[in-house]
Coordinates of C-alpha atoms in Angstrom, one line a residue:
X219 CA 100.3 -104.9 -62.4
X220 CA 101.5 -101.3 -62.1
X221 CA 98.8 -98.7 -63.1
X222 CA 100.0 -95.6 -64.9
X223 CA 97.1 -93.1 -65.3
X224 CA 99.0 -90.6 -67.5
X225 CA 102.1 -90.8 -69.7
X226 CA 103.9 -87.8 -68.4
X227 CA 107.6 -87.2 -68.6
X228 CA 107.7 -88.4 -65.0
X229 CA 105.8 -91.7 -65.6
X230 CA 108.0 -92.5 -68.7
X231 CA 111.0 -91.9 -66.5
X232 CA 109.5 -94.3 -63.9
X233 CA 109.0 -97.0 -66.6
X234 CA 112.7 -96.7 -67.7
X235 CA 113.9 -96.8 -64.1
X236 CA 111.9 -100.0 -63.4
X237 CA 113.3 -101.5 -66.5
X238 CA 116.8 -100.5 -65.5
X239 CA 116.4 -102.0 -62.0
X240 CA 114.2 -105.0 -62.6
X241 CA 114.8 -105.8 -66.2
X242 CA 111.1 -106.1 -66.8
X243 CA 107.8 -104.2 -66.5
X244 CA 104.1 -104.9 -66.8
X245 CA 101.8 -101.9 -66.5
X246 CA 98.4 -100.6 -67.6
X247 CA 98.5 -97.3 -69.6
X248 CA 96.1 -94.5 -70.4
X249 CA 93.2 -95.2 -72.9
X250 CA 93.3 -98.9 -72.3
X251 CA 96.9 -99.3 -73.2
X252 CA 99.3 -102.0 -71.8
X253 CA 103.0 -102.5 -71.7
X254 CA 104.8 -105.7 -71.0
X255 CA 108.6 -106.2 -71.4
X256 CA 110.7 -109.0 -70.0
X257 CA 114.5 -109.2 -69.8
X258 CA 115.1 -105.9 -71.6
X259 CA 114.5 -107.5 -75.0
X260 CA 115.8 -105.5 -78.0
X261 CA 112.5 -105.3 -79.7
X262 CA 108.9 -104.1 -79.1
X263 CA 105.8 -105.5 -80.8
X264 CA 103.2 -102.7 -81.1
X265 CA 99.5 -102.7 -81.8
X266 CA 97.1 -99.7 -81.6
X267 CA 93.7 -100.2 -80.2
X268 CA 91.0 -99.7 -82.9
X269 CA 87.3 -99.8 -83.4
X270 CA 86.0 -102.7 -85.4
X271 CA 89.2 -104.7 -85.4
X272 CA 88.1 -107.8 -83.6
X273 CA 90.7 -110.4 -82.8
X274 CA 93.9 -108.6 -83.8
X275 CA 94.8 -107.5 -80.3
X276 CA 95.0 -111.1 -79.2
X277 CA 97.9 -111.7 -81.6
X278 CA 100.3 -109.6 -79.5
X279 CA 99.3 -110.0 -75.9
X280 CA 101.2 -113.2 -75.4
X281 CA 104.4 -111.6 -76.5
X282 CA 107.4 -111.2 -74.1
X283 CA 107.8 -107.5 -75.2
X284 CA 104.7 -105.6 -76.4
X285 CA 103.0 -102.3 -76.3
X286 CA 99.3 -101.9 -76.7
X287 CA 98.8 -98.2 -77.6
X288 CA 95.7 -96.8 -76.0
X289 CA 93.0 -94.8 -77.8
X290 CA 94.1 -91.4 -76.4
X291 CA 97.3 -89.4 -75.7
X292 CA 99.0 -90.8 -78.9
X293 CA 101.7 -88.1 -78.7
X294 CA 102.6 -89.4 -75.2
X295 CA 102.9 -93.0 -76.6
X296 CA 105.2 -91.7 -79.3
X297 CA 107.5 -90.2 -76.6
X298 CA 107.4 -93.5 -74.7
X299 CA 108.4 -95.5 -77.7
X300 CA 111.2 -93.1 -78.4
X301 CA 112.5 -93.3 -74.8
X302 CA 112.4 -97.1 -74.8
X303 CA 114.3 -97.2 -78.1
X304 CA 116.8 -94.7 -77.0
X305 CA 117.5 -96.5 -73.8
X306 CA 117.5 -100.1 -75.0
X307 CA 119.3 -99.5 -78.3
X308 CA 122.3 -98.2 -76.2
X309 CA 122.2 -101.5 -74.3
X310 CA 121.9 -103.7 -77.4
X311 CA 123.3 -101.6 -80.3
X312 CA 120.0 -101.6 -82.0
X313 CA 116.2 -101.7 -81.2
X314 CA 113.3 -102.9 -83.4
X315 CA 109.8 -101.5 -83.2
X316 CA 107.5 -104.0 -84.9
X317 CA 104.0 -102.8 -85.6
X318 CA 101.1 -105.1 -86.4
X319 CA 97.8 -104.0 -88.0
X320 CA 95.1 -105.3 -90.3
X321 CA 94.7 -104.2 -93.8
X322 CA 91.6 -104.3 -96.1
X323 CA 90.2 -107.7 -97.0
X324 CA 92.8 -109.1 -99.4
X325 CA 95.0 -112.1 -99.9
X326 CA 98.4 -110.6 -98.9
X327 CA 100.7 -110.0 -96.0
X328 CA 102.5 -106.7 -96.6
X329 CA 105.9 -106.3 -94.9
X330 CA 106.8 -102.6 -94.7
X331 CA 110.5 -102.3 -93.9
X332 CA 113.9 -100.9 -94.8
X333 CA 114.5 -103.9 -97.0
X334 CA 118.2 -102.9 -97.7
X335 CA 119.0 -102.3 -94.1
X336 CA 117.4 -105.6 -92.8
X337 CA 117.7 -107.9 -95.9
X338 CA 117.9 -111.2 -94.1
X339 CA 115.3 -110.6 -91.4
X340 CA 112.8 -109.3 -93.9
X341 CA 113.4 -112.3 -96.2
X342 CA 113.0 -114.7 -93.3
X343 CA 109.6 -113.2 -92.4
X344 CA 108.5 -113.3 -96.0
X345 CA 109.6 -116.9 -96.4
X346 CA 107.9 -118.0 -93.2
X347 CA 104.7 -116.3 -94.1
X348 CA 104.6 -117.8 -97.5
X349 CA 104.3 -121.3 -95.9
X350 CA 100.8 -120.4 -94.6
X351 CA 99.1 -122.2 -97.5
X352 CA 100.8 -125.4 -96.5
X353 CA 99.5 -125.0 -93.0
X354 CA 96.0 -123.8 -93.7
X355 CA 94.0 -125.0 -96.8
X356 CA 91.8 -122.7 -98.8
X357 CA 93.4 -119.3 -97.9
X358 CA 95.7 -118.7 -100.9
X359 CA 97.7 -116.0 -99.2
X360 CA 101.1 -114.6 -100.1
X361 CA 103.6 -112.2 -98.5
X362 CA 105.2 -109.2 -100.2
X363 CA 107.9 -106.8 -99.2
X364 CA 107.4 -103.1 -99.6
X365 CA 110.5 -100.9 -99.1
X366 CA 108.9 -97.7 -97.9
X367 CA 109.5 -95.1 -95.2
X368 CA 105.8 -95.3 -94.3
X369 CA 105.7 -98.4 -92.1
X370 CA 102.3 -97.7 -90.5
X371 CA 98.7 -98.3 -91.7
X372 CA 97.6 -95.9 -94.4
X373 CA 96.1 -92.8 -92.8
X374 CA 97.8 -93.5 -89.4
X375 CA 100.3 -91.2 -87.8
X376 CA 103.8 -92.8 -87.5
X377 CA 104.9 -94.3 -84.2
X378 CA 108.4 -92.8 -84.8
X379 CA 109.5 -90.6 -87.6
X380 CA 112.4 -92.0 -89.6
X381 CA 114.5 -89.1 -88.2
X382 CA 113.6 -90.0 -84.6
X383 CA 114.2 -93.7 -85.3
X384 CA 117.8 -92.9 -86.5
X385 CA 118.4 -90.7 -83.4
X386 CA 117.2 -93.3 -81.0
X387 CA 119.0 -96.2 -82.7
X388 CA 115.7 -97.9 -83.7
X389 CA 114.5 -99.6 -86.8
X390 CA 110.8 -99.7 -87.6
X391 CA 109.0 -102.6 -89.3
X392 CA 105.3 -102.8 -90.1
X393 CA 103.3 -106.0 -90.9
X394 CA 99.9 -105.6 -92.5
X395 CA 97.8 -108.7 -91.9
X396 CA 94.8 -109.8 -93.9
X397 CA 91.9 -110.2 -91.5
X398 CA 91.1 -113.7 -92.5
X399 CA 90.2 -114.7 -88.9
X400 CA 86.9 -112.8 -89.0
X401 CA 83.9 -112.4 -91.2
X402 CA 82.4 -109.4 -93.0
X403 CA 80.4 -108.6 -89.9
X404 CA 83.6 -108.4 -87.8
X405 CA 82.8 -111.7 -86.0
X406 CA 85.8 -113.7 -85.1
X407 CA 86.3 -117.4 -86.0
X408 CA 87.7 -118.3 -82.6
X409 CA 89.2 -121.7 -83.3
X410 CA 90.9 -120.5 -86.5
X411 CA 92.1 -117.3 -84.8
X412 CA 93.9 -119.4 -82.2
X413 CA 95.7 -121.5 -84.8
X414 CA 96.4 -118.5 -87.0
X415 CA 97.8 -116.5 -84.0
X416 CA 100.1 -119.4 -83.0
X417 CA 101.4 -119.7 -86.6
X418 CA 101.9 -116.0 -87.0
X419 CA 103.8 -115.6 -83.7
X420 CA 106.2 -118.3 -84.8
X421 CA 106.8 -116.6 -88.1
X422 CA 107.4 -113.2 -86.4
X423 CA 109.7 -114.7 -83.8
X424 CA 111.9 -116.4 -86.4
X425 CA 112.3 -113.0 -88.2
X426 CA 112.9 -111.1 -85.0
X427 CA 115.5 -113.7 -83.9
X428 CA 117.4 -113.2 -87.2
X429 CA 117.4 -109.5 -86.5
X430 CA 118.5 -110.0 -82.8
X431 CA 121.2 -112.4 -83.9
X432 CA 122.6 -110.2 -86.7
X433 CA 122.0 -106.7 -85.5
X434 CA 122.2 -106.7 -81.7
X435 CA 124.4 -107.8 -78.8
X436 CA 121.5 -109.7 -77.1
X437 CA 122.4 -113.2 -75.9
X438 CA 119.1 -114.8 -77.0
X439 CA 120.0 -118.4 -78.1
X440 CA 117.1 -119.2 -80.4
X441 CA 113.7 -118.0 -81.6
X442 CA 112.1 -120.3 -79.1
X443 CA 113.5 -118.1 -76.2
X444 CA 111.5 -115.1 -77.4
X445 CA 108.3 -116.2 -75.6
X446 CA 107.2 -115.2 -72.2
X447 CA 109.3 -116.3 -69.2
X448 CA 106.8 -115.2 -66.7
X449 CA 103.4 -117.0 -67.2
X450 CA 100.2 -115.4 -66.1
X451 CA 98.5 -116.6 -62.9
X452 CA 95.7 -118.0 -65.0
X453 CA 98.0 -120.5 -66.6
X454 CA 99.0 -122.0 -63.2
X455 CA 95.4 -122.0 -62.0
X456 CA 94.3 -124.1 -65.0
X457 CA 97.4 -126.3 -64.7
X458 CA 96.5 -127.1 -61.1
X459 CA 92.9 -127.6 -61.9
X460 CA 93.6 -130.1 -64.7
X461 CA 96.1 -132.0 -62.4
X462 CA 93.6 -132.1 -59.6
X463 CA 90.9 -133.6 -61.9
X464 CA 93.4 -136.3 -63.0
X465 CA 94.4 -137.0 -59.4
X466 CA 90.8 -137.6 -58.4
X467 CA 90.9 -141.0 -60.0
X468 CA 93.5 -143.7 -60.8
X469 CA 92.7 -144.6 -64.4
X470 CA 94.7 -147.8 -64.7
X471 CA 93.6 -149.0 -61.3
X472 CA 90.0 -148.5 -62.1
X473 CA 90.0 -150.3 -65.4
X474 CA 91.9 -153.4 -64.1
X475 CA 89.8 -156.3 -62.7
X476 CA 89.8 -156.8 -58.9
X477 CA 89.2 -160.6 -59.4
X478 CA 92.0 -161.4 -61.8
X479 CA 93.2 -164.4 -59.7
X480 CA 89.8 -166.0 -59.8
X481 CA 89.6 -165.4 -63.6
X482 CA 93.0 -167.0 -64.1
X483 CA 92.2 -170.0 -61.9
X484 CA 88.9 -170.7 -63.6
X485 CA 90.3 -170.3 -67.1
X486 CA 93.1 -172.7 -66.5
X487 CA 90.9 -175.3 -64.7
X488 CA 88.4 -175.2 -67.6
X489 CA 91.1 -176.1 -70.1
X490 CA 91.2 -172.5 -71.4
X491 CA 87.5 -172.2 -72.1
X492 CA 85.6 -170.5 -69.3
X493 CA 86.1 -166.8 -68.7
X494 CA 84.6 -165.2 -65.6
X495 CA 83.2 -161.7 -65.8
X496 CA 85.6 -159.0 -64.9
X497 CA 84.7 -157.2 -61.7
X498 CA 85.8 -153.6 -61.4
X499 CA 86.3 -151.3 -58.4
X500 CA 83.6 -148.8 -57.6
X501 CA 84.2 -145.3 -59.1
X502 CA 85.3 -142.7 -56.5
X503 CA 84.1 -140.0 -58.8
X504 CA 80.9 -138.9 -60.6
X505 CA 81.8 -138.6 -64.3
X506 CA 79.2 -136.0 -65.0
X507 CA 80.4 -133.7 -62.3
X508 CA 84.0 -134.2 -63.3
X509 CA 83.3 -133.3 -66.9
X510 CA 81.5 -130.2 -65.8
X511 CA 84.5 -129.1 -63.9
X512 CA 86.7 -129.9 -66.9
X513 CA 84.8 -127.7 -69.3
X514 CA 84.3 -124.9 -66.8
X515 CA 88.0 -124.2 -67.2
X516 CA 88.5 -121.2 -69.4
X517 CA 91.4 -122.5 -71.5
X518 CA 90.3 -120.2 -74.3
X519 CA 91.5 -117.3 -72.2
X520 CA 95.1 -118.5 -72.3
X521 CA 97.0 -116.5 -74.9
X522 CA 100.4 -118.3 -74.5
X523 CA 100.4 -120.6 -77.6
X524 CA 102.4 -123.4 -76.0
X525 CA 100.4 -123.5 -72.8
X526 CA 97.1 -123.2 -74.6
X527 CA 98.0 -126.1 -76.8
X528 CA 99.1 -128.3 -73.9
X529 CA 95.9 -127.6 -71.9
X530 CA 93.5 -128.2 -74.8
X531 CA 95.1 -131.6 -75.5
X532 CA 95.0 -132.6 -71.9
X533 CA 91.3 -131.6 -71.5
X534 CA 90.4 -133.8 -74.5
X535 CA 92.4 -136.8 -73.0
X536 CA 90.8 -136.4 -69.6
X537 CA 87.4 -136.2 -71.2
X538 CA 88.0 -139.5 -73.0
X539 CA 89.3 -141.2 -69.9
X540 CA 86.3 -140.1 -67.8
X541 CA 84.0 -141.4 -70.5
X542 CA 85.8 -144.7 -70.5
X543 CA 85.4 -145.2 -66.7
X544 CA 81.7 -144.9 -67.1
X545 CA 81.7 -147.4 -69.9
X546 CA 83.8 -150.3 -68.4
X547 CA 82.6 -153.7 -69.6
X548 CA 80.8 -152.3 -72.7
X549 CA 81.8 -152.2 -76.4
X550 CA 82.1 -148.4 -76.2
X551 CA 85.0 -148.7 -73.8
X552 CA 87.0 -150.5 -76.5
X553 CA 86.0 -148.0 -79.2
X554 CA 87.2 -145.1 -77.0
X555 CA 90.3 -147.1 -76.2
X556 CA 91.2 -147.1 -79.9
X557 CA 90.7 -143.3 -80.0
X558 CA 92.7 -142.7 -76.8
X559 CA 95.7 -144.8 -77.9
X560 CA 95.5 -143.8 -81.6
X561 CA 95.0 -147.3 -82.9
X562 CA 97.5 -149.5 -84.6
X563 CA 99.7 -148.6 -87.6
X564 CA 100.8 -151.2 -90.3
X565 CA 104.4 -150.2 -89.4
X566 CA 103.9 -151.3 -85.8
X567 CA 102.2 -154.5 -86.7
X568 CA 105.1 -155.3 -89.1
X569 CA 107.7 -154.6 -86.3
X570 CA 105.8 -157.0 -84.0
X571 CA 105.6 -159.7 -86.6
X572 CA 109.3 -159.4 -87.4
X573 CA 110.2 -159.8 -83.7
X574 CA 108.0 -162.9 -83.2
X575 CA 109.5 -164.5 -86.3
X576 CA 113.1 -163.7 -85.4
X577 CA 113.1 -164.2 -81.6
X578 CA 112.4 -167.6 -80.1
X579 CA 110.5 -168.2 -76.8
X580 CA 113.1 -169.3 -74.2
X581 CA 112.2 -171.8 -71.5
X582 CA 112.6 -170.5 -68.0
X583 CA 115.9 -171.4 -66.5
X584 CA 115.1 -173.5 -63.4
X585 CA 118.6 -172.8 -62.0
X586 CA 118.4 -169.1 -62.3
X587 CA 118.3 -166.9 -59.2
X588 CA 114.7 -165.8 -58.6
X589 CA 113.4 -162.8 -56.7
X590 CA 109.9 -162.5 -55.2
X591 CA 107.9 -159.4 -54.4
X592 CA 109.7 -158.6 -51.2
X593 CA 113.1 -159.0 -52.9
X594 CA 112.0 -156.7 -55.7
X595 CA 110.8 -154.2 -53.1
X596 CA 114.3 -154.2 -51.5
X597 CA 115.9 -153.4 -54.9
X598 CA 113.4 -150.6 -55.5
X599 CA 114.2 -149.0 -52.1
X600 CA 117.9 -149.1 -53.0
X601 CA 117.2 -147.1 -56.1
X602 CA 115.1 -144.7 -54.0
X603 CA 118.1 -144.2 -51.8
X604 CA 120.2 -143.3 -54.9
X605 CA 117.6 -140.7 -55.9
X606 CA 117.5 -139.2 -52.4
X607 CA 121.3 -138.7 -52.6
X608 CA 120.7 -136.5 -55.7
X609 CA 117.8 -134.6 -54.1
X610 CA 116.9 -134.7 -50.5
X611 CA 113.2 -133.9 -51.3
X612 CA 112.8 -137.3 -53.0
X613 CA 110.3 -139.6 -51.3
X614 CA 108.4 -142.7 -52.5
X615 CA 106.8 -145.9 -51.2
X616 CA 106.5 -149.5 -52.3
X617 CA 103.1 -151.3 -51.9
X618 CA 102.9 -155.1 -52.1
X619 CA 99.2 -155.9 -52.9
X620 CA 97.1 -159.1 -53.5
X621 CA 94.5 -157.2 -55.5
X622 CA 96.8 -156.0 -58.4
X623 CA 97.6 -158.2 -61.4
X624 CA 100.4 -156.0 -62.9
X625 CA 103.3 -154.1 -61.5
X626 CA 102.7 -150.4 -61.9
X627 CA 103.6 -146.9 -60.7
X628 CA 100.8 -144.6 -59.6
X629 CA 101.5 -141.0 -58.4
X630 CA 105.2 -141.8 -58.1
X631 CA 104.7 -144.9 -55.9
X632 CA 105.4 -148.5 -56.8
X633 CA 102.7 -151.3 -56.6
X634 CA 103.8 -154.9 -56.8
X635 CA 101.5 -158.0 -57.1
X636 CA 102.0 -160.1 -54.0
X637 CA 102.7 -163.3 -56.1
X638 CA 105.2 -161.6 -58.4
X639 CA 108.3 -163.8 -59.2
X640 CA 111.1 -163.1 -61.6
X641 CA 114.7 -164.0 -62.3
X642 CA 117.5 -161.6 -61.3
X643 CA 118.2 -160.4 -64.9
X644 CA 114.5 -159.5 -65.4
X645 CA 114.4 -157.8 -62.0
X646 CA 117.4 -155.6 -62.8
X647 CA 115.6 -154.5 -66.0
X648 CA 112.3 -154.0 -64.3
X649 CA 113.8 -151.8 -61.6
X650 CA 114.9 -149.3 -64.3
X651 CA 111.6 -149.7 -66.1
X652 CA 109.4 -148.9 -63.1
X653 CA 111.7 -146.9 -60.8
X654 CA 114.4 -145.5 -63.1
X655 CA 111.8 -144.3 -65.6
X656 CA 108.3 -144.0 -64.2
X657 CA 109.1 -143.0 -60.6
X658 CA 112.0 -140.8 -61.8
X659 CA 110.0 -138.8 -64.4
X660 CA 107.1 -138.4 -61.9
X661 CA 109.5 -136.8 -59.4
X662 CA 111.3 -134.7 -62.1
X663 CA 107.8 -133.5 -63.1
X664 CA 106.9 -132.5 -59.5
X665 CA 110.0 -130.2 -59.5
X666 CA 108.6 -128.3 -62.5
X667 CA 106.3 -125.3 -62.1
X668 CA 103.7 -127.1 -64.1
X669 CA 101.9 -129.9 -62.2
X670 CA 100.9 -131.6 -65.4
X671 CA 104.5 -132.6 -66.0
X672 CA 104.2 -135.0 -63.1
X673 CA 100.8 -136.4 -63.9
X674 CA 101.5 -136.4 -67.6
X675 CA 100.7 -134.3 -70.7
X676 CA 98.3 -135.7 -73.2
X677 CA 99.6 -138.9 -75.0
X678 CA 102.7 -139.1 -72.8
X679 CA 102.4 -142.9 -72.4
X680 CA 104.1 -144.1 -75.5
X681 CA 107.3 -142.1 -74.8
X682 CA 107.2 -143.2 -71.1
X683 CA 107.0 -146.8 -72.0
X684 CA 109.5 -146.4 -74.8
X685 CA 112.0 -144.9 -72.3
X686 CA 111.2 -147.7 -69.8
X687 CA 111.8 -150.5 -72.3
X688 CA 114.9 -148.7 -73.6
X689 CA 116.3 -148.6 -70.1
X690 CA 115.9 -152.4 -69.9
X691 CA 118.1 -152.6 -73.0
X692 CA 120.6 -150.2 -71.6
X693 CA 121.2 -152.3 -68.4
X694 CA 121.5 -155.5 -70.5
X695 CA 118.2 -156.8 -69.2
X696 CA 115.9 -156.8 -72.2
X697 CA 115.3 -160.6 -72.7
X698 CA 113.9 -162.3 -75.8
X699 CA 110.8 -163.3 -73.9
X700 CA 110.2 -159.8 -72.7
X701 CA 110.5 -158.3 -76.3
X702 CA 108.3 -161.1 -77.5
X703 CA 105.7 -160.2 -74.9
X704 CA 105.7 -156.6 -76.2
X705 CA 105.3 -157.8 -79.7
X706 CA 102.6 -160.2 -78.6
X707 CA 100.6 -157.3 -77.1
X708 CA 100.5 -155.6 -80.5
X709 CA 99.4 -158.9 -82.2
X710 CA 96.7 -159.2 -79.6
X711 CA 95.6 -155.6 -80.1
X712 CA 95.4 -156.2 -83.8
X713 CA 93.3 -159.4 -83.3
X714 CA 91.1 -157.6 -80.8
X715 CA 90.4 -154.9 -83.4
X716 CA 89.3 -157.7 -85.8
X717 CA 86.8 -159.0 -83.3
X718 CA 88.7 -161.8 -81.5
X719 CA 87.4 -162.7 -78.0
X720 CA 89.3 -163.9 -74.9
X721 CA 89.7 -167.7 -75.7
X722 CA 90.5 -167.0 -79.4
X723 CA 93.1 -164.5 -78.4
X724 CA 94.7 -166.8 -75.9
X725 CA 94.8 -169.7 -78.5
X726 CA 96.3 -167.4 -81.1
X727 CA 99.2 -166.4 -78.8
X728 CA 99.7 -169.9 -77.5
X729 CA 99.3 -172.0 -80.6
X730 CA 100.3 -169.7 -83.5
X731 CA 103.0 -167.7 -81.8
X732 CA 104.5 -170.1 -79.3
X733 CA 103.8 -168.2 -76.0
X734 CA 103.6 -170.3 -72.8
X735 CA 100.1 -170.6 -71.4
X736 CA 101.1 -168.2 -68.5
X737 CA 102.4 -165.5 -70.8
X738 CA 99.5 -165.9 -73.3
X739 CA 97.0 -165.5 -70.4
X740 CA 98.8 -162.4 -69.1
X741 CA 98.8 -160.7 -72.5
X742 CA 95.2 -161.7 -73.1
X743 CA 93.8 -160.8 -69.7
X744 CA 95.4 -157.3 -69.8
X745 CA 94.2 -156.4 -73.3
X746 CA 90.6 -157.6 -72.5
X747 CA 90.3 -155.2 -69.5
X748 CA 87.4 -152.9 -69.5
X749 CA 86.0 -154.5 -72.6
X750 CA 89.1 -154.1 -74.7
X751 CA 92.0 -151.9 -73.7
X752 CA 94.7 -151.0 -76.2
X753 CA 97.1 -149.4 -73.8
X754 CA 99.5 -152.4 -74.0
X755 CA 100.3 -151.7 -77.6
X756 CA 102.1 -148.5 -76.6
X757 CA 105.1 -150.3 -75.1
X758 CA 106.4 -151.4 -78.5
X759 CA 104.9 -148.3 -80.2
X760 CA 106.9 -146.1 -77.8
X761 CA 110.1 -148.1 -78.3
X762 CA 109.8 -147.8 -82.1
X763 CA 109.1 -144.0 -81.8
X764 CA 112.0 -143.5 -79.4
X765 CA 114.3 -145.4 -81.8
X766 CA 113.2 -143.2 -84.7
X767 CA 113.8 -140.1 -82.5
X768 CA 117.3 -141.2 -81.7
X769 CA 118.1 -142.1 -85.3
X770 CA 116.9 -138.7 -86.4
X771 CA 119.5 -137.1 -84.0
X772 CA 117.3 -136.5 -81.0
X773 CA 118.7 -136.3 -77.5
X774 CA 117.9 -138.9 -74.8
X775 CA 118.3 -137.3 -71.4
X776 CA 116.1 -134.3 -71.9
X777 CA 113.2 -136.7 -72.3
X778 CA 113.4 -137.6 -68.6
X779 CA 112.5 -134.0 -67.4
X780 CA 108.8 -135.0 -66.8
X781 CA 106.0 -137.0 -68.3
X782 CA 105.3 -135.8 -71.9
X783 CA 105.2 -137.2 -75.4
X784 CA 107.7 -137.0 -78.2
X785 CA 105.3 -134.7 -80.0
X786 CA 105.9 -132.2 -77.1
X787 CA 109.7 -132.1 -77.4
X788 CA 109.6 -128.8 -79.3
X789 CA 107.3 -127.3 -76.8
X790 CA 109.4 -128.6 -73.9
X791 CA 112.5 -127.2 -75.6
X792 CA 110.8 -123.8 -76.1
X793 CA 109.6 -123.6 -72.4
X794 CA 113.0 -124.6 -71.2
X795 CA 114.6 -121.9 -73.4
X796 CA 112.2 -119.4 -72.0
X797 CA 113.2 -120.5 -68.5
X798 CA 109.7 -121.6 -67.7
X799 CA 110.8 -125.2 -67.2
X800 CA 114.0 -126.6 -65.5
X801 CA 116.4 -129.3 -66.5
X802 CA 115.9 -132.7 -64.8
X803 CA 116.4 -133.0 -61.1
X804 CA 117.2 -136.7 -61.1
X805 CA 119.3 -138.9 -63.4
X806 CA 118.8 -142.7 -63.5
X807 CA 121.7 -144.8 -62.4
X808 CA 122.0 -146.5 -65.7
X809 CA 123.2 -143.3 -67.4
X810 CA 126.4 -143.5 -65.3
X811 CA 127.4 -146.9 -66.7
X812 CA 130.5 -147.0 -68.9
X813 CA 129.0 -148.4 -72.1
X814 CA 125.8 -146.2 -72.1
X815 CA 127.1 -144.0 -75.0
X816 CA 128.0 -147.1 -77.1
X817 CA 124.6 -148.6 -76.6
X818 CA 122.8 -145.5 -77.6
X819 CA 125.0 -145.2 -80.6
X820 CA 124.1 -148.7 -81.6
X821 CA 120.4 -147.6 -81.7
X822 CA 121.2 -144.5 -83.6
X823 CA 123.1 -146.6 -86.2
X824 CA 120.1 -148.8 -86.8
X825 CA 120.4 -151.8 -84.5
X826 CA 117.2 -153.9 -85.2
X827 CA 114.8 -154.3 -82.3
X828 CA 115.3 -158.1 -82.5
X829 CA 119.0 -157.7 -81.7
X830 CA 118.4 -155.5 -78.6
X831 CA 117.9 -158.6 -76.4
X832 CA 120.3 -159.9 -73.8

């Protein structure tokens, strides 16, 4: 960061020159001041350092264009603001100086502005601020507009006189904020301040975007693009640290039994009565040490609202996973599994029941062409070659293992059970499920500046599996038996939550829902991992959520840019608009097929899940 010790005519000229040449500047200023401007934006959010004003400064320092006025040389700061407005208004036709300050303890936001000159922008701000009582309970706040030439706090000297503002092409707006984020002793409520700040910044950005769109020649496309494009180093440090903690263990690998073949053999030989104890692999990590590392990360110091939200969510998820690893084989594992995967909704159970009523189990076609683990490996490598044609940096491996009971992707590499066998239709679908979705989104995530987009943001699993199952439909490979299996996993999860044990679950699936013994065992053995593992419900949950997203007009391909949840789409859109994130590096081969648009339109038009089968 540039250090400017005095705001002389020479240093102000230096600031303008840097802006002219680089389009951005970040510098410390006299009296504890700061300036940060990106991309020559046509507005400046201003806050004056004050005594006994705890918390307010944090509201502005995540902005892409802000000035923190130091506590001395105020006249020099006035000259700097005038110079910035004079230069940038000539570039953009107009320039907004938006000052934020706290008022006395009251229940009102006061917008001080030339209401007739900026009618729509001022009304947008008032409208957004008036939604605060819907977001936070118990505040009872309101927003009012005051059309006054005095836009600053009462008793303060103006940043720019109205006359100087006219000369420089600037418009001045003041926002007085009720200090509801601290108590009468000036002590901040830290959790509330964080949420309040995120809410307030969104309101301000929507109003500023209306001004930018109507009054300036700036090419900003939406209010989402008004956040920082250049994240602080601390953001990337925490991102890397969270990703490193997640990479230190393979969660699914460690909660799956190492003796699954013996469990299956004994269960079948005992006429579906005897269940061997699950044996788990030794932990490669110490949960206590890992949690200490996790909570030593100073996420509270991240002022960017989007990144702060992502990191807090991920820390909570990793905390839950690490706890579960130390609780394998105990009832607590199951209780934490419910929390991690958000339980079961009545809507999801109804969808599962409807599928099982409307879709019949189909006997295996003995004459169908079957593919073993090696054959599937060859198909996967062919898809890898297609990815490498799109990006020469793509690399992945296939592992055929005797000690895995499910096909899975871990860290972008494919693991296949040695005894895996499937018909060609299922194999075509499974390739797109595992490789065209899981491997692809892992690689796309690695091409992003944030490592968490390759390992996964919190709660990314439902969307990942929803995309994976949807890809099976899009390549005409989603069979009735496959869809029934996904529904059966939800039924098993519901029964597990009601206290069913392994033999009961197996009989429920086999006798009541018509699953073959093989399929009923696979569903049961997976959901009983760890002591009760609800992960398998997310396949149907994700498909239902993805269907709803598409029916609500949501796009499909942007969801392949990395590993994140549907709840993150607004944040991903914002970070992409801000140029923090990139568009996808790889596209799956199924998006090139002729009928892809028609098939997605069928979903958008309400095709029932039971009719998605091949």
